[in-house]
Coordinates of C-alpha atoms and ligand atoms in Angstrom, one line a residue:
X1 CA 2.6 10.4 8.3
X2 CA 0.9 12.4 11.3
X3 CA -2.1 12.5 13.4
X4 CA -4.9 15.6 13.3
X5 CA -7.4 16.1 15.5
X6 CA -10.2 19.1 16.1
X7 CA -13.1 20.0 18.5
X8 CA -15.5 22.4 18.9
X9 CA -17.8 22.7 21.9
X10 CA -18.6 24.2 25.1
X11 CA -15.6 22.3 27.2
X12 CA -11.9 23.1 27.2
X13 CA -10.4 21.8 23.7
X14 CA -6.9 22.1 25.0
X15 CA -7.3 18.7 26.9
X16 CA -9.4 17.5 25.2
X17 CA -6.9 18.3 21.9
X18 CA -3.9 17.1 23.6
X19 CA -5.7 13.5 24.7
X20 CA -7.1 13.0 21.5
X21 CA -2.9 13.6 20.1
X22 CA -1.7 10.9 22.9
X23 CA -3.8 8.4 21.0
X24 CA -2.3 9.1 17.4
X25 CA 1.4 9.2 18.8
X26 CA 1.8 5.9 17.1
X27 CA 1.3 7.9 13.7
X28 CA 4.3 10.3 14.2
X29 CA 6.3 11.8 17.1
X30 CA 8.9 14.3 15.8
X31 CA 6.9 17.1 17.0
X32 CA 3.5 18.9 18.2
X33 CA 1.0 21.9 18.6
X34 CA -2.5 22.6 19.6
X35 CA -4.1 26.4 17.7
X36 CA -6.4 28.0 19.9
X37 CA -9.1 30.3 18.5
X38 CA -9.1 33.1 22.2
X39 CA -10.9 36.8 22.4
X40 CA -10.9 36.8 18.4
X41 CA -7.2 35.8 18.0
X42 CA -5.3 32.4 16.7
X43 CA -3.0 31.1 19.3
X44 CA -0.5 28.6 18.5
X45 CA 1.6 26.4 20.4
X46 CA 4.2 24.3 19.3
X47 CA 7.5 22.4 20.0
X48 CA 9.5 19.5 18.2
X49 CA 9.8 16.1 20.3
X50 CA 7.4 14.1 21.8
X51 CA 4.2 15.5 22.4
X52 CA 4.6 15.4 26.7
X53 CA 6.8 18.2 25.5
X54 CA 3.6 19.9 24.2
X55 CA 2.2 19.1 27.8
X56 CA 4.5 20.2 29.5
X57 CA 4.6 23.7 28.3
X58 CA 0.4 23.9 27.7
X59 CA -1.1 23.0 30.7
X60 CA 0.7 24.8 33.2
X61 CA -0.8 28.2 31.6
X62 CA -4.4 27.0 32.4
X63 CA -5.3 28.2 29.0
X64 CA -9.2 27.9 28.0
X65 CA -10.7 27.8 24.5
X66 CA -13.9 26.3 23.6
X67 CA -12.2 25.2 19.7
X68 CA -8.6 24.1 18.5
X69 CA -7.3 21.8 16.9
X70 CA -3.9 19.4 17.3
X71 CA -1.5 17.3 15.4
X72 CA 1.6 15.1 16.1
X73 CA 3.8 15.2 13.1
X74 CA 5.6 12.8 11.1
X75 CA 8.6 14.6 9.1
X76 CA 8.6 14.8 5.6
X77 CA 8.7 17.8 4.3
X78 CA 11.9 19.9 6.9
X79 CA 12.9 18.1 9.5
X80 CA 11.7 18.4 12.9
X81 CA 11.7 21.4 14.6
X82 CA 9.1 24.1 16.1
X83 CA 8.3 26.4 13.6
X84 CA 8.0 23.2 11.2
X85 CA 6.0 21.8 13.5
X86 CA 2.9 22.3 12.9
X87 CA -0.4 23.9 12.7
X88 CA 0.2 26.5 10.7
X89 CA -0.4 30.1 10.6
X90 CA -1.3 32.4 7.6
X91 CA 0.7 35.5 7.1
X92 CA -1.9 38.0 8.8
X93 CA -3.0 35.2 11.5
X94 CA -6.3 35.0 10.2
X95 CA -5.7 30.9 9.8
X96 CA -4.5 28.1 11.3
X97 CA -4.6 24.7 9.6
X98 CA -3.2 21.2 10.5
X99 CA -2.7 18.4 7.7
X100 CA -1.9 14.9 7.1
X101 CA -0.3 14.1 4.0
X102 CA 1.6 15.9 1.4
X103 CA 0.5 18.7 -0.9
X104 CA 2.8 17.5 -4.1
X105 CA 2.3 21.1 -5.9
X106 CA 3.5 23.3 -3.3
X107 CA 6.5 24.3 -4.5
X108 CA 4.8 26.0 -7.5
X109 CA 2.1 27.1 -5.4
X110 CA 4.2 28.5 -2.7
X111 CA 6.2 30.6 -5.6
X112 CA 2.5 32.0 -6.7
X113 CA 1.9 33.0 -3.2
X114 CA 5.1 34.8 -3.0
X115 CA 4.9 36.7 -6.5
X116 CA 1.3 37.3 -6.3
X117 CA 0.7 37.5 -2.5
X118 CA 4.4 39.3 -1.3
X119 CA 3.9 35.8 1.4
X120 CA 7.1 35.5 3.8
X121 CA 7.5 31.9 4.7
X122 CA 8.1 30.8 8.1
X123 CA 8.7 27.2 7.9
X124 CA 10.4 24.5 5.1
X125 CA 6.8 22.6 4.9
X126 CA 4.5 21.9 2.2
X127 CA 1.9 22.4 4.7
X128 CA 2.1 25.9 5.4
X129 CA 1.1 26.5 2.0
X130 CA -2.1 25.4 2.3
X131 CA -2.8 28.2 5.4
X132 CA -1.8 31.3 2.8
X133 CA -3.5 29.9 -0.1
X134 CA -7.0 30.5 2.4
X135 CA -6.4 32.9 3.5
X136 CA -5.8 34.7 0.1
X137 CA -9.0 33.4 -0.6
X138 CA -10.8 34.2 2.9
X139 CA -13.4 36.6 2.1
X140 CA -15.5 36.3 5.3
X141 CA -17.2 33.3 4.6
X142 CA -14.2 30.5 4.4
X143 CA -16.1 27.7 4.0
X144 CA -15.2 29.2 0.2
X145 CA -12.0 30.0 1.2
X146 CA -11.4 26.7 2.2
X147 CA -13.1 25.5 -1.4
X148 CA -11.1 27.8 -3.5
X149 CA -7.8 26.6 -1.6
X150 CA -8.0 23.0 -2.9
X151 CA -9.2 23.0 -6.4
X152 CA -5.5 24.5 -6.2
X153 CA -3.8 21.6 -4.5
X154 CA -2.4 18.5 -5.4
X155 CA -1.5 15.3 -3.1
X156 CA -2.9 13.3 -0.3
X157 CA -4.7 15.1 2.2
X158 CA -6.6 15.4 5.5
X159 CA -6.4 18.8 7.1
X160 CA -8.0 20.9 9.7
X161 CA -8.5 24.9 9.9
X162 CA -10.1 27.7 11.8
X163 CA -10.4 31.3 11.8
X164 CA -9.8 34.0 13.7
X165 CA -12.9 36.1 12.7
X166 CA -15.1 33.1 13.0
X167 CA -14.6 30.5 16.1
X168 CA -17.7 29.1 15.7
X169 CA -16.9 27.0 12.5
X170 CA -14.2 24.2 12.7
X171 CA -13.5 23.0 8.8
X172 CA -12.1 19.6 7.4
X173 CA -11.2 17.9 4.0
X174 CA -10.1 15.0 2.6
X175 CA -8.4 13.7 0.5
X176 CA -6.7 9.9 0.4
X177 CA -5.3 11.0 3.8
X178 CA -8.1 9.1 6.8
X179 CA -9.7 11.6 8.3
X180 CA -13.4 10.7 10.8
X181 CA -15.7 12.6 12.5
X182 CA -16.8 12.2 16.2
X183 CA -20.5 13.2 16.8
X184 CA -21.2 14.6 20.6
X185 CA -24.4 16.9 22.7
X186 CA -23.2 20.2 21.6
X187 CA -19.7 18.9 20.8
X188 CA -18.0 17.5 17.6
X189 CA -14.8 16.8 17.1
X190 CA -12.3 15.2 13.9
X191 CA -9.5 13.2 13.7
X192 CA -7.0 11.0 11.7
X193 CA -8.2 7.7 14.0
X194 CA -10.9 6.4 15.9
X195 CA -8.8 6.1 19.2
X196 CA -8.8 10.2 19.4
X197 CA -12.2 10.8 20.3
X198 CA -13.3 7.6 21.9
X199 CA -12.8 9.0 25.7
X200 CA -16.1 11.6 24.8
X201 CA -18.0 9.9 22.0
X202 CA -18.9 6.5 19.5
X203 CA -21.1 8.1 17.3
X204 CA -18.7 8.4 13.7
X205 CA -19.1 9.6 10.9
X206 CA -16.8 7.6 8.4
X207 CA -15.4 11.1 5.7
X208 CA -15.0 9.6 2.4
X209 CA -12.3 10.9 -0.8
X210 CA -12.6 14.7 -2.3
X211 CA -15.0 15.4 0.9
X212 CA -14.8 18.9 2.8
X213 CA -16.5 18.7 6.7
X214 CA -18.1 22.0 8.1
X215 CA -18.6 21.8 12.3
X216 CA -20.0 23.7 14.8
X217 CA -20.7 22.9 18.1
X218 CA -24.3 21.8 17.3
X219 CA -24.1 20.8 13.8
X220 CA -22.2 18.6 11.1
X221 CA -22.0 19.2 7.2
X222 CA -20.8 17.2 4.5
X223 CA -19.7 18.0 1.5
X224 CA -19.5 16.3 -1.6
X225 CA -16.8 16.5 -4.5
X226 CA -19.9 18.4 -6.0
X227 CA -20.2 21.0 -2.9
X228 CA -23.6 19.2 -2.6
X229 CA -24.5 18.6 0.7
X230 CA -24.7 15.0 1.3
X231 CA -26.2 12.5 4.6
X232 CA -23.8 10.4 6.1
X233 CA -25.4 6.7 8.1
X234 CA -23.8 7.0 12.2
X235 CA -21.4 4.2 12.2
X236 CA -21.5 3.0 15.6
X237 CA -17.4 2.0 17.2
X238 CA -17.8 -1.3 19.1
X239 CA -14.8 -1.7 21.0
X240 CA -14.1 0.6 23.5
X241 CA -11.7 3.1 24.3
X242 CA -9.7 0.9 26.9
X243 CA -9.4 -1.2 23.4
X244 CA -6.4 1.7 22.6
X245 CA -5.2 1.4 25.8
X246 CA -2.6 -0.9 27.2
X247 CA -5.4 -2.5 29.2
X248 CA -2.1 -3.2 32.0
X249 CA -0.2 -4.2 29.5
X250 CA 3.6 -2.3 29.5
X251 CA 3.1 -2.1 26.0
X252 CA 1.1 -2.5 22.8
X253 CA 2.7 -4.2 20.8
X254 CA 3.1 -7.4 24.1
X255 CA -0.9 -6.3 24.4
X256 CA -1.4 -7.3 21.0
X257 CA 0.4 -10.1 20.6
X258 CA -1.8 -11.4 23.5
X259 CA -4.8 -10.2 21.6
X260 CA -4.0 -12.6 18.2
X261 CA -6.2 -16.0 19.3
X262 CA -9.4 -13.3 19.7
X263 CA -8.0 -12.1 16.0
X264 CA -7.9 -15.1 14.8
X265 CA -11.2 -15.5 16.1
X266 CA -13.3 -13.1 15.1
X267 CA -11.5 -12.9 11.2
X268 CA -12.7 -16.4 10.6
X269 CA -16.1 -16.9 12.6
X270 CA -17.8 -13.1 11.5
X271 CA -17.6 -15.1 8.2
X272 CA -18.6 -18.8 8.6
X273 CA -22.4 -19.4 8.1
X274 CA -24.1 -22.0 10.3
X275 CA -23.1 -24.5 8.0
X276 CA -19.7 -23.7 8.1
X277 CA -19.8 -21.9 4.5
X278 CA -17.8 -18.4 4.2
X279 CA -20.3 -15.6 3.3
X280 CA -18.5 -12.0 2.4
X281 CA -19.9 -8.7 2.8
X282 CA -17.7 -7.4 0.2
X283 CA -16.3 -10.3 -1.7
X284 CA -18.7 -10.9 -4.3
X285 CA -16.8 -12.1 -7.4
X286 CA -18.6 -15.6 -9.3
X287 CA -17.5 -18.9 -10.2
X288 CA -17.9 -16.9 -13.8
X289 CA -15.2 -14.2 -12.9
X290 CA -12.8 -16.4 -10.9
X291 CA -12.1 -19.0 -13.6
X292 CA -11.4 -16.0 -15.8
X293 CA -8.2 -15.4 -13.3
X294 CA -5.7 -16.7 -15.0
X295 CA -3.2 -14.8 -12.3
X296 CA -2.9 -13.1 -9.1
X297 CA -1.3 -11.1 -7.6
X298 CA 0.0 -10.2 -4.0
X299 CA 1.1 -6.5 -3.4
X300 CA 2.2 -5.0 -0.3
X301 CA 4.9 -3.9 1.9
X302 CA 6.7 -4.9 5.1
X303 CA 5.3 -7.5 7.4
X304 CA 2.1 -7.5 4.8
X305 CA 4.1 -8.4 1.7
X306 CA 5.8 -11.8 4.6
X307 CA 1.4 -12.4 4.6
X308 CA 1.7 -12.4 1.1
X309 CA 4.4 -14.5 1.1
X310 CA 1.6 -17.4 2.6
X311 CA -0.9 -16.2 0.9
X312 CA 0.7 -17.3 -2.7
X313 CA 1.8 -20.6 -1.0
X314 CA -2.1 -21.7 0.2
X315 CA -3.8 -19.9 -2.8
X316 CA -1.5 -22.6 -4.8
X317 CA -2.4 -25.1 -3.0
X318 CA -6.2 -24.9 -2.7
X319 CA -7.5 -23.1 -6.2
X320 CA -4.2 -23.7 -8.1
X321 CA -3.5 -20.5 -9.7
X322 CA -0.7 -19.1 -10.3
X323 CA 0.3 -16.5 -7.5
X324 CA 3.3 -13.3 -8.4
X325 CA 4.1 -11.4 -4.9
X326 CA 5.4 -8.4 -5.0
X327 CA 6.7 -5.0 -2.5
X328 CA 4.5 -2.3 -3.6
X329 CA 7.5 0.4 -3.8
X330 CA 8.6 -1.5 -6.8
X331 CA 5.7 -3.4 -8.6
X332 CA 4.7 -0.4 -11.0
X333 CA 8.1 -0.5 -11.7
X334 CA 8.3 -4.0 -12.8
X335 CA 6.1 -4.2 -15.7
X336 CA 3.4 -6.4 -14.6
X337 CA 1.5 -8.6 -16.6
X338 CA -1.7 -7.0 -15.7
X339 CA -4.6 -6.6 -17.3
X340 CA -8.7 -8.2 -16.9
X341 CA -7.9 -11.7 -16.4
X342 CA -5.6 -10.6 -13.2
X343 CA -6.7 -10.5 -9.4
X344 CA -4.9 -8.1 -7.9
X345 CA -4.7 -8.2 -4.1
X346 CA -3.5 -5.7 -1.3
X347 CA -2.5 -6.1 1.7
X348 CA -2.4 -3.3 3.9
X349 CA -3.2 -3.1 7.8
X350 CA -3.3 0.9 8.3
X351 CA -5.2 0.8 4.9
X352 CA -2.8 3.9 4.0
X353 CA 0.6 2.9 2.7
X354 CA 1.1 4.4 0.1
X355 CA 3.5 2.3 -2.3
X356 CA 0.5 0.1 -1.7
X357 CA -2.3 2.3 -2.8
X358 CA -1.0 3.2 -5.8
X359 CA -0.2 0.1 -6.9
X360 CA -3.1 -0.5 -6.4
X361 CA -4.8 2.6 -8.4
X362 CA -2.4 1.1 -10.9
X363 CA -3.5 -2.5 -11.0
X364 CA -7.0 -1.0 -11.5
X365 CA -6.0 1.7 -14.4
X366 CA -4.7 -2.5 -16.6
X367 CA -8.3 -3.7 -15.6
X368 CA -7.7 -5.8 -13.1
X369 CA -9.9 -6.6 -9.7
X370 CA -9.0 -5.3 -7.2
X371 CA -9.2 -7.3 -3.6
X372 CA -7.7 -5.5 -0.5
X373 CA -7.0 -7.5 2.5
X374 CA -7.5 -4.4 5.2
X375 CA -7.7 -4.0 8.8
X376 CA -8.7 -0.2 8.9
X377 CA -12.3 0.4 8.1
X378 CA -12.9 2.8 5.8
X379 CA -9.4 3.5 5.3
X380 CA -8.1 3.9 1.6
X381 CA -7.0 0.6 0.3
X382 CA -10.7 -0.4 0.8
X383 CA -12.3 2.3 -0.9
X384 CA -10.4 2.0 -3.8
X385 CA -10.3 -2.3 -3.7
X386 CA -14.0 -3.7 -5.8
X387 CA -13.8 -6.0 -2.7
X388 CA -12.5 -5.7 0.3
X389 CA -11.6 -8.5 3.0
X390 CA -11.5 -6.9 6.3
X391 CA -9.0 -8.9 9.4
X392 CA -11.2 -7.9 12.8
X393 CA -7.5 -7.1 14.2
X394 CA -9.3 -4.2 16.2
X395 CA -7.0 -1.1 16.3
X396 CA -3.0 -2.4 16.2
X397 CA -1.2 0.5 17.8
X398 CA 2.8 -0.7 18.2
X399 CA 4.4 0.4 14.8
X400 CA 5.8 -3.4 14.8
X401 CA 3.1 -5.3 13.6
X402 CA 1.7 -8.9 14.9
X403 CA -2.1 -9.7 15.0
X404 CA -2.6 -7.8 11.4
X405 CA 0.2 -10.1 10.6
X406 CA -1.4 -13.5 11.6
X407 CA -5.6 -11.8 10.6
X408 CA -4.2 -11.9 7.4
X409 CA -2.4 -15.0 7.1
X410 CA -6.4 -15.9 8.6
X411 CA -8.2 -14.4 5.9
X412 CA -5.4 -15.5 2.5
X413 CA -6.4 -19.5 4.4
X414 CA -9.6 -18.6 4.1
X415 CA -9.4 -16.8 0.7
X416 CA -7.9 -19.9 -1.3
X417 CA -10.9 -22.0 0.5
X418 CA -13.4 -19.5 -1.2
X419 CA -11.4 -19.2 -4.9
X420 CA -10.2 -23.7 -4.6
X421 CA -14.2 -23.6 -4.3
X422 CA -15.1 -21.2 -7.2
X423 CA -12.7 -22.5 -9.0
X424 CA -13.7 -26.1 -8.6
X425 CA -10.8 -27.1 -7.1
X426 CA -11.7 -28.2 -3.4
X427 CA -14.2 -30.4 -2.9
X428 CA -16.9 -30.0 -0.2
X429 CA -15.4 -33.6 2.3
X430 CA -11.7 -31.3 2.1
X431 CA -13.4 -27.8 2.7
X432 CA -15.3 -28.7 5.8
X433 CA -12.2 -30.3 6.6
X434 CA -10.0 -27.1 6.7
X435 CA -12.8 -25.3 8.3
X436 CA -12.3 -27.3 10.6
X437 CA -8.7 -27.1 10.6
X438 CA -9.3 -23.1 11.2
X439 CA -10.7 -23.3 13.7
X440 CA -8.6 -24.9 16.1
X441 CA -5.8 -22.9 15.1
X442 CA -7.3 -20.0 18.2
X443 CA -6.8 -22.1 20.4
X444 CA -3.7 -23.9 19.3
X445 CA -2.7 -20.1 19.3
X446 CA -3.0 -19.6 23.4
X447 CA -1.3 -22.8 23.6
X448 CA 1.4 -21.4 21.3
X449 CA 1.6 -17.2 23.8
X450 CA 2.4 -20.2 26.9
X451 CA 6.4 -20.0 25.4
X452 CA 6.5 -16.7 26.6
X453 CA 8.8 -17.2 29.8
X454 CA 11.2 -19.5 27.3
X455 CA 11.4 -16.7 25.3
X456 CA 12.0 -14.5 27.5
X457 CA 15.1 -16.4 28.8
X458 CA 16.4 -17.3 25.4
X459 CA 16.4 -13.5 25.0
X460 CA 18.1 -12.4 28.2
X461 CA 21.0 -15.0 27.3
X462 CA 21.4 -13.7 23.1
X463 CA 19.9 -9.7 23.5
X464 CA 24.0 -9.2 23.1
X465 CA 24.8 -10.3 19.9
X466 CA 24.5 -7.9 17.1
X467 CA 23.5 -10.0 13.9
X468 CA 21.5 -13.2 14.3
X469 CA 20.5 -15.5 11.7
X470 CA 17.5 -17.1 10.8
X471 CA 16.9 -19.7 8.4
X472 CA 14.3 -21.7 7.4
X473 CA 12.1 -23.9 3.9
X474 CA 9.3 -24.0 2.5
X475 CA 6.9 -21.9 4.0
X476 CA 8.9 -21.7 7.1
X477 CA 11.1 -19.0 4.5
X478 CA 8.5 -16.7 5.1
X479 CA 8.1 -16.9 8.4
X480 CA 12.2 -17.0 9.1
X481 CA 12.0 -13.0 6.7
X482 CA 8.8 -12.3 9.2
X483 CA 10.8 -13.1 11.7
X484 CA 13.9 -10.9 11.0
X485 CA 11.7 -8.0 10.8
X486 CA 10.6 -8.0 13.8
X487 CA 13.9 -9.0 15.1
X488 CA 15.0 -5.5 13.3
X489 CA 12.6 -3.0 13.2
X490 CA 12.1 -3.6 17.4
X491 CA 16.3 -4.5 19.1
X492 CA 17.9 -3.0 15.8
X493 CA 20.0 -5.7 15.5
X494 CA 21.0 -6.3 11.9
X495 CA 19.7 -9.7 11.6
X496 CA 19.2 -12.1 7.9
X497 CA 17.0 -14.5 6.8
X498 CA 17.6 -17.1 4.7
X499 CA 16.2 -20.5 2.9
X500 CA 18.1 -22.4 4.8
X501 CA 18.9 -24.6 1.6
X502 CA 21.4 -21.2 0.1
X503 CA 23.4 -21.4 3.2
X504 CA 26.2 -22.9 1.6
X505 CA 26.0 -21.3 -1.0
X506 CA 27.5 -18.3 0.4
X507 CA 25.6 -17.0 3.0
X508 CA 27.6 -19.2 5.6
X509 CA 30.7 -17.6 5.3
X510 CA 29.3 -15.1 7.8
X511 CA 28.7 -18.2 10.4
X512 CA 30.7 -18.6 13.0
X513 CA 31.5 -19.4 16.7
X514 CA 28.5 -18.9 19.5
X515 CA 26.7 -16.6 15.9
X516 CA 23.1 -16.9 17.1
X517 CA 21.1 -19.2 14.0
X518 CA 17.7 -19.7 14.6
X519 CA 15.8 -22.2 12.5
X520 CA 12.3 -22.6 12.1
X521 CA 11.7 -26.5 11.5
X522 CA 7.9 -26.8 11.5
X523 CA 7.4 -28.7 8.1
X524 CA 7.2 -32.2 8.6
X525 CA 7.8 -32.7 5.1
X526 CA 11.1 -30.6 5.0
X527 CA 12.2 -31.7 8.3
X528 CA 15.1 -33.9 7.5
X529 CA 16.8 -31.4 5.1
X530 CA 15.7 -28.6 8.5
X531 CA 18.2 -31.6 10.4
X532 CA 21.0 -31.3 8.2
X533 CA 21.4 -28.0 7.6
X534 CA 21.2 -27.2 11.1
X535 CA 24.1 -29.6 10.8
X536 CA 25.9 -27.8 9.0
X537 CA 25.5 -24.3 10.8
X538 CA 26.5 -26.1 13.8
X539 CA 30.1 -27.2 12.7
X540 CA 30.8 -23.9 12.0
X541 CA 29.9 -23.0 15.4
X542 CA 26.8 -21.5 15.6
X543 CA 24.1 -21.0 18.4
X544 CA 21.6 -23.1 17.4
X545 CA 17.5 -22.2 17.9
X546 CA 14.8 -24.1 16.8
X547 CA 10.9 -23.9 16.2
X548 CA 9.6 -27.3 15.8
X549 CA 6.5 -28.7 15.7
X550 CA 5.6 -31.1 19.4
X551 CA 6.7 -34.7 18.9
X552 CA 9.5 -34.0 16.3
X553 CA 12.1 -34.7 19.6
X554 CA 14.9 -35.9 16.7
X555 CA 16.0 -32.1 16.2
X556 CA 16.7 -31.4 20.4
X557 CA 19.9 -34.0 19.5
X558 CA 21.0 -31.5 17.3
X559 CA 19.8 -28.3 17.9
X560 CA 21.0 -26.1 21.2
X561 CA 17.5 -25.1 21.8
X562 CA 14.4 -26.3 20.8
X563 CA 10.9 -24.2 21.2
X564 CA 7.9 -26.2 20.6
X565 CA 5.0 -25.3 18.8
X566 CA 1.4 -27.1 18.6
X567 CA 1.2 -29.9 16.2
X568 CA -0.9 -28.6 13.4
X569 CA -1.6 -28.5 9.7
X570 CA 2.1 -27.5 7.9
X571 CA 0.3 -24.7 5.9
X572 CA -1.2 -23.4 9.0
X573 CA 1.8 -23.9 11.1
X574 CA 2.9 -20.3 10.4
X575 CA -0.2 -18.6 12.6
X576 CA 1.7 -20.6 15.9
X577 CA 5.5 -20.5 15.0
X578 CA 5.3 -16.5 14.3
X579 CA 4.5 -16.1 18.2
X580 CA 7.8 -17.3 19.5
X581 CA 9.5 -14.8 17.1
X582 CA 7.6 -11.5 18.0
X583 CA 7.8 -13.3 21.6
X584 CA 11.8 -13.0 20.7
X585 CA 11.8 -9.4 18.9
X586 CA 9.9 -7.9 22.2
X587 CA 12.3 -9.3 24.8
X588 CA 15.8 -8.7 23.0
X589 CA 14.7 -5.2 22.4
X590 CA 13.2 -4.8 26.3
X591 CA 16.3 -6.2 27.4
X592 CA 18.3 -3.8 24.8
X593 CA 16.5 -0.5 26.8
X594 CA 14.2 0.2 23.4
X595 CA 10.7 1.9 23.2
X596 CA 9.0 -0.7 21.5
X597 CA 5.9 0.8 21.0
X598 CA 7.8 3.6 18.8
X599 CA 10.9 2.5 18.1
X600 CA 13.7 4.7 16.2
X601 CA 13.4 6.0 12.3
X602 CA 9.7 4.3 12.1
X603 CA 6.1 4.7 11.7
X604 CA 3.3 2.4 11.9
X605 CA 1.7 3.8 8.4
X606 CA 3.8 4.9 5.8
X607 CA 1.2 7.6 4.0
X608 CA 4.3 8.8 1.7
X609 CA 6.5 6.8 -0.9
Ligands
AGP1 C1 6.0 -3.6 10.1 O1 6.1 -4.0 11.6 C2 6.2 -2.7 9.9 N1 5.1 -1.8 11.0 C3 6.2 -2.6 8.7 O2 6.5 -3.0 7.4 C4 4.2 -2.4 7.5 O3 3.9 -3.6 7.8 C5 4.3 -1.5 6.7 O4 4.6 -0.6 6.9 C6 2.8 -2.1 5.8 O5 2.3 -1.3 6.7 P1 0.9 -1.9 6.1 O6 0.6 -3.4 6.5 O7 -0.1 -0.5 7.3 O8 0.0 -1.2 5.4

């Protein structure tokens, strides 16, 4: 998964490309490069490593060109290196290409290019195939050559193309990888994501699948899969450039943790009518349609999957329909019970996670109705869904998902209430009572964020632990899994999450003197059971940090440290209890000197299976 950007206009493309790439580095950062059309020649500058490496090499050269393309990479085919970095040049240097996605039939195309056209490949990438393919078909008409190449390509791709003989044209193509176009005054842009161009324009065109875009400095033409020109409304971006910047926070991750109250507010209130009912722009499941669903599947990856675990409890409790939650990378291979009486809910922050996308398409083929909970507007998961619930978390840049998780939880609470109404399992009085409770969560979230200092102190005392356990009962187990994932991906500590009642069946053997156990005990109905589980690990020498609702003070007698979250409904507690867990992962990672926003081995959205 990579980030692509392109510029055509009157300004110097070099600065604009490097600035744009700096806003896309969260998408992949193992190598970066740019291609410029200068004096009817294509010059490529690309280097292994962070974008800074490219900038340090290129900026001192004071290059200047009015058209160029840029790329920041997340390696899939060919390990990170200067040669495997993008852009890739065709054999005679006529065509330069940048690409995000995977060309699944590249090996076949490579063979054909070598056998039929004597092409010598420079890199191990699938992308280089595209550059040679376009050159083979190029007879002076770049658009025609791109069309002929695309017809032969299989897989997911967003590509940017320039040609040395056509310095007035930039072409881009989208298929199952994100691509937007920015409209400027006598200049136009392409990019994988909106933050890359926000410093230059707020007028954006969302490019559909299988569309080709031809950009000159004063015109943008979009062609559909039938090569017919199509019109597209401009999407005015409301959030400002700063939203993509850190606004004074040290890292995007801590900034996004603090943006959760706003995310909860927007996700709820943008759907609440004056009389406290819900209105959905892109969900129109009728009562009759909902009543014929006899099963709901929630399918996702990582943090989104953990939100699904909470979603299951909310939907089963409030709408009375059985829910199965599955990880997307397993779903299609587990012979799931899917038919036209199934509601399939896909959850994805980026909307581009390929495992989730392919699972969605699989369920759709089997007749399921597809509803997706997505944060990125216009992303592939949203496009392929029948109904879409957008979480208004704003851009999430930190690789570790935080505000997207809590807005996904809010989405599930809202959907569970809505389904309860459609299924006549919740009466008006209870419905409005729940809506009032949801309205209080923004404020309670603000209150929970004040726990920061206590978490900072606890993190500084135990960031050297190499094994940490998280345990809980009921809905707290779901949060324990999320807490453990956050700690693993940010601190690289080998942490483990488990249902507290399961410990005595084996895992407790791992508990010894000073083993750190984080016990989530926010559920009143399971409180006493959790207190006895804490006693069990204490008896083996564990150091216990407990999370409880304000007022449950008895736990302080058994735990070494207690973090209190504001009192709330048990079902809604994950919205608050996850916050000290996010802080814990962040500050432990900071104390261990890790790159919090760009953890090793990870990418913000995983577009490979
Ligand atoms: C979470 O912090 C990770 N970044 C990762 O597990 C993520 O949740 C997963 O890859 C799913 O991403 P998505 O929500 O964009 O589909």
